[in-house]
Coordinates of C-alpha atoms in Angstrom, one line a residue:
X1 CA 27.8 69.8 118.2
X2 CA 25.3 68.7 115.6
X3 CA 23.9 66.0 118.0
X4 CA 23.5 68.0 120.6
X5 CA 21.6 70.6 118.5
X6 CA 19.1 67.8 116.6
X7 CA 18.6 66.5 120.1
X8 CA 17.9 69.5 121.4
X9 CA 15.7 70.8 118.7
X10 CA 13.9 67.4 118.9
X11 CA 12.9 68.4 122.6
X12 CA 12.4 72.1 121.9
X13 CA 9.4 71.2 119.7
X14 CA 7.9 68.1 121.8
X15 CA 8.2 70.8 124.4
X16 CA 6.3 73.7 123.1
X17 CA 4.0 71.3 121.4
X18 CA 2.9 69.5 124.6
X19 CA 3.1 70.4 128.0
X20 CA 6.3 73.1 128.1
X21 CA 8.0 71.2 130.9
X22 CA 10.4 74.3 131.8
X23 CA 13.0 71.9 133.2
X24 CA 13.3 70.0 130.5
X25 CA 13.1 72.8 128.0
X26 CA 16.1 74.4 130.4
X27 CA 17.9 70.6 130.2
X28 CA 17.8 70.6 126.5
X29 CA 18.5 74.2 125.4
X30 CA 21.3 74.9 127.8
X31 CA 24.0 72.8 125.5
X32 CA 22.7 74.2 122.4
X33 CA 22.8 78.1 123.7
X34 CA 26.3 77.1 125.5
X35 CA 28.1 76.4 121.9
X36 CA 26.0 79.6 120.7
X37 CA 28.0 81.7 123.9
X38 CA 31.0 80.2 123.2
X39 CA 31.4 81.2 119.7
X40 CA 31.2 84.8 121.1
X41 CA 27.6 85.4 119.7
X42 CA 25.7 88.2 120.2
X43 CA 23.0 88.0 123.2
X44 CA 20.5 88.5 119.6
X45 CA 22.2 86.0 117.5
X46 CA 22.7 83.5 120.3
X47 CA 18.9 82.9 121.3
X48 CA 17.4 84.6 117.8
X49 CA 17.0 80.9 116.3
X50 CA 14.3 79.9 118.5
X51 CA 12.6 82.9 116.8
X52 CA 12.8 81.6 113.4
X53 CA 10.5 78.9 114.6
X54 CA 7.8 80.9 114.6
X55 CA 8.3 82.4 111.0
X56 CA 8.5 78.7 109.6
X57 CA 5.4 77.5 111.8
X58 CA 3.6 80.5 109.7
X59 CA 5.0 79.0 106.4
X60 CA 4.2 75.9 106.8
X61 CA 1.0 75.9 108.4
X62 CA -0.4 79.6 107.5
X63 CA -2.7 78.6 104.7
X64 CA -4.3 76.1 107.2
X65 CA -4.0 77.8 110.4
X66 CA -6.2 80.7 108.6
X67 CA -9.0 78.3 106.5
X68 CA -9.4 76.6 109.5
X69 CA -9.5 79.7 112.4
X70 CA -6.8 78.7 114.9
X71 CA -5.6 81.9 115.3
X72 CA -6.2 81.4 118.9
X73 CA -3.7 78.2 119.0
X74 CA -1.3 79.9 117.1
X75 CA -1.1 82.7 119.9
X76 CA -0.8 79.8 122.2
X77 CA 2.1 78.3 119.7
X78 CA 3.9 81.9 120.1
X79 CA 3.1 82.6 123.9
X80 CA 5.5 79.3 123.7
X81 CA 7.8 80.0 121.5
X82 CA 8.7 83.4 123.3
X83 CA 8.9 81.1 127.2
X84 CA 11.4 79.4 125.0
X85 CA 13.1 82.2 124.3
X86 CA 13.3 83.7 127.5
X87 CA 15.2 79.9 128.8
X88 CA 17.7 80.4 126.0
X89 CA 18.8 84.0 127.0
X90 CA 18.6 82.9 130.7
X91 CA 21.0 80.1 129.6
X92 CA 23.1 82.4 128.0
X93 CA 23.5 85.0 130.3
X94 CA 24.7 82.2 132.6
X95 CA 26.8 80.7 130.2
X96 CA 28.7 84.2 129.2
X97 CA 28.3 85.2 133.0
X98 CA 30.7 81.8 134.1
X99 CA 33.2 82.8 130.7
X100 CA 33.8 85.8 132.4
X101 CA 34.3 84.1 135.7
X102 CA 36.7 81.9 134.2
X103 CA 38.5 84.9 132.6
X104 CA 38.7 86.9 136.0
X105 CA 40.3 83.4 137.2
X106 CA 43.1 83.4 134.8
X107 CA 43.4 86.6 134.6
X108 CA 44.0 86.7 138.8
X109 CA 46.2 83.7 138.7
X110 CA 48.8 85.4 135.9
X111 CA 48.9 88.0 138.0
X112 CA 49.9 85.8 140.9
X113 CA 52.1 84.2 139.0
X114 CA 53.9 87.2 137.9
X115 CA 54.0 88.5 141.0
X116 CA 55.9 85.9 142.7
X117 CA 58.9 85.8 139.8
X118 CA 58.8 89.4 140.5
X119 CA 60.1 89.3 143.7
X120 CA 62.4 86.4 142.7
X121 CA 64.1 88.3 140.0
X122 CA 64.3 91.4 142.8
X123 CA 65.0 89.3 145.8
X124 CA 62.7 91.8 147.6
X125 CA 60.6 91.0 150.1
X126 CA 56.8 90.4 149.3
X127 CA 54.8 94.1 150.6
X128 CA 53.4 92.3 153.2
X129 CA 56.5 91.1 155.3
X130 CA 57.4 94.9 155.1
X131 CA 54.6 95.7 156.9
X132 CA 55.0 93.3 159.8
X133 CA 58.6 93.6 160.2
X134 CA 60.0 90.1 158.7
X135 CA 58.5 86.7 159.2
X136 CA 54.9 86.5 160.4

């Protein structure tokens, strides 16, 4: 987990520094935003880091940004930073959107599963025979 995050981060910021390759920004976020889904974050919590990076860019860099006027490249930083975060809640939604797939799944093959001791225990013919009269 921890490799995949530094990785990712590493990327992240090459990323928004140079040319925002939105492939490779997808690539690289997806495994970091798929532990966040995982751990049953909310939507908030689960992309909110890449946020944070705009609050420590000001930090570290505010003093200088304003003595030497790049406001207008510190836009450009944020116009970035919020692309980023619109791939990490696109890469979450997927990610919770195929959880929920996989719950239906299980949840549908229980089901089955139940089903068929059901009419072991009751030695009844499945519903459908009924309807067509015996064997098909």
């Amino acid at each position: 987990v921890g490799q995949f995050i530094r990785h990712g981060t590493e990327v992240l910021l090459d990323e928004v520094h140079g040319e925002f390759d939105r492939d490779a920004v997808r690539e690289c976020m997806d495994p970091i935003v798929r532990i966040r889904a995982v751990q049953d974050f909310s939507p908030s919590e689960a992309v909110g880091f890449v946020f944070l990076l705009k609050n420590a860019v000001r930090q570290e860099a505010g003093a200088e940004i304003e003595a030497e006027g790049l406001l207008a490249e510190l836009l450009e930083f944020e116009l970035r930073v919020d692309a980023l975060a619109g791939c990490a809640f696109d890469a979450y939604a997927k990610c919770r959107e195929q959880i929920y797939e996989i719950r239906i799944r299980e949840i549908k093959n229980r089901s089955a599963v139940l089903m068929r001791r059901m009419n072991v225990l009751t030695d009844e013919p499945p519903a459908d025979e009924d309807v067509q009269g015996g064997e098909a």
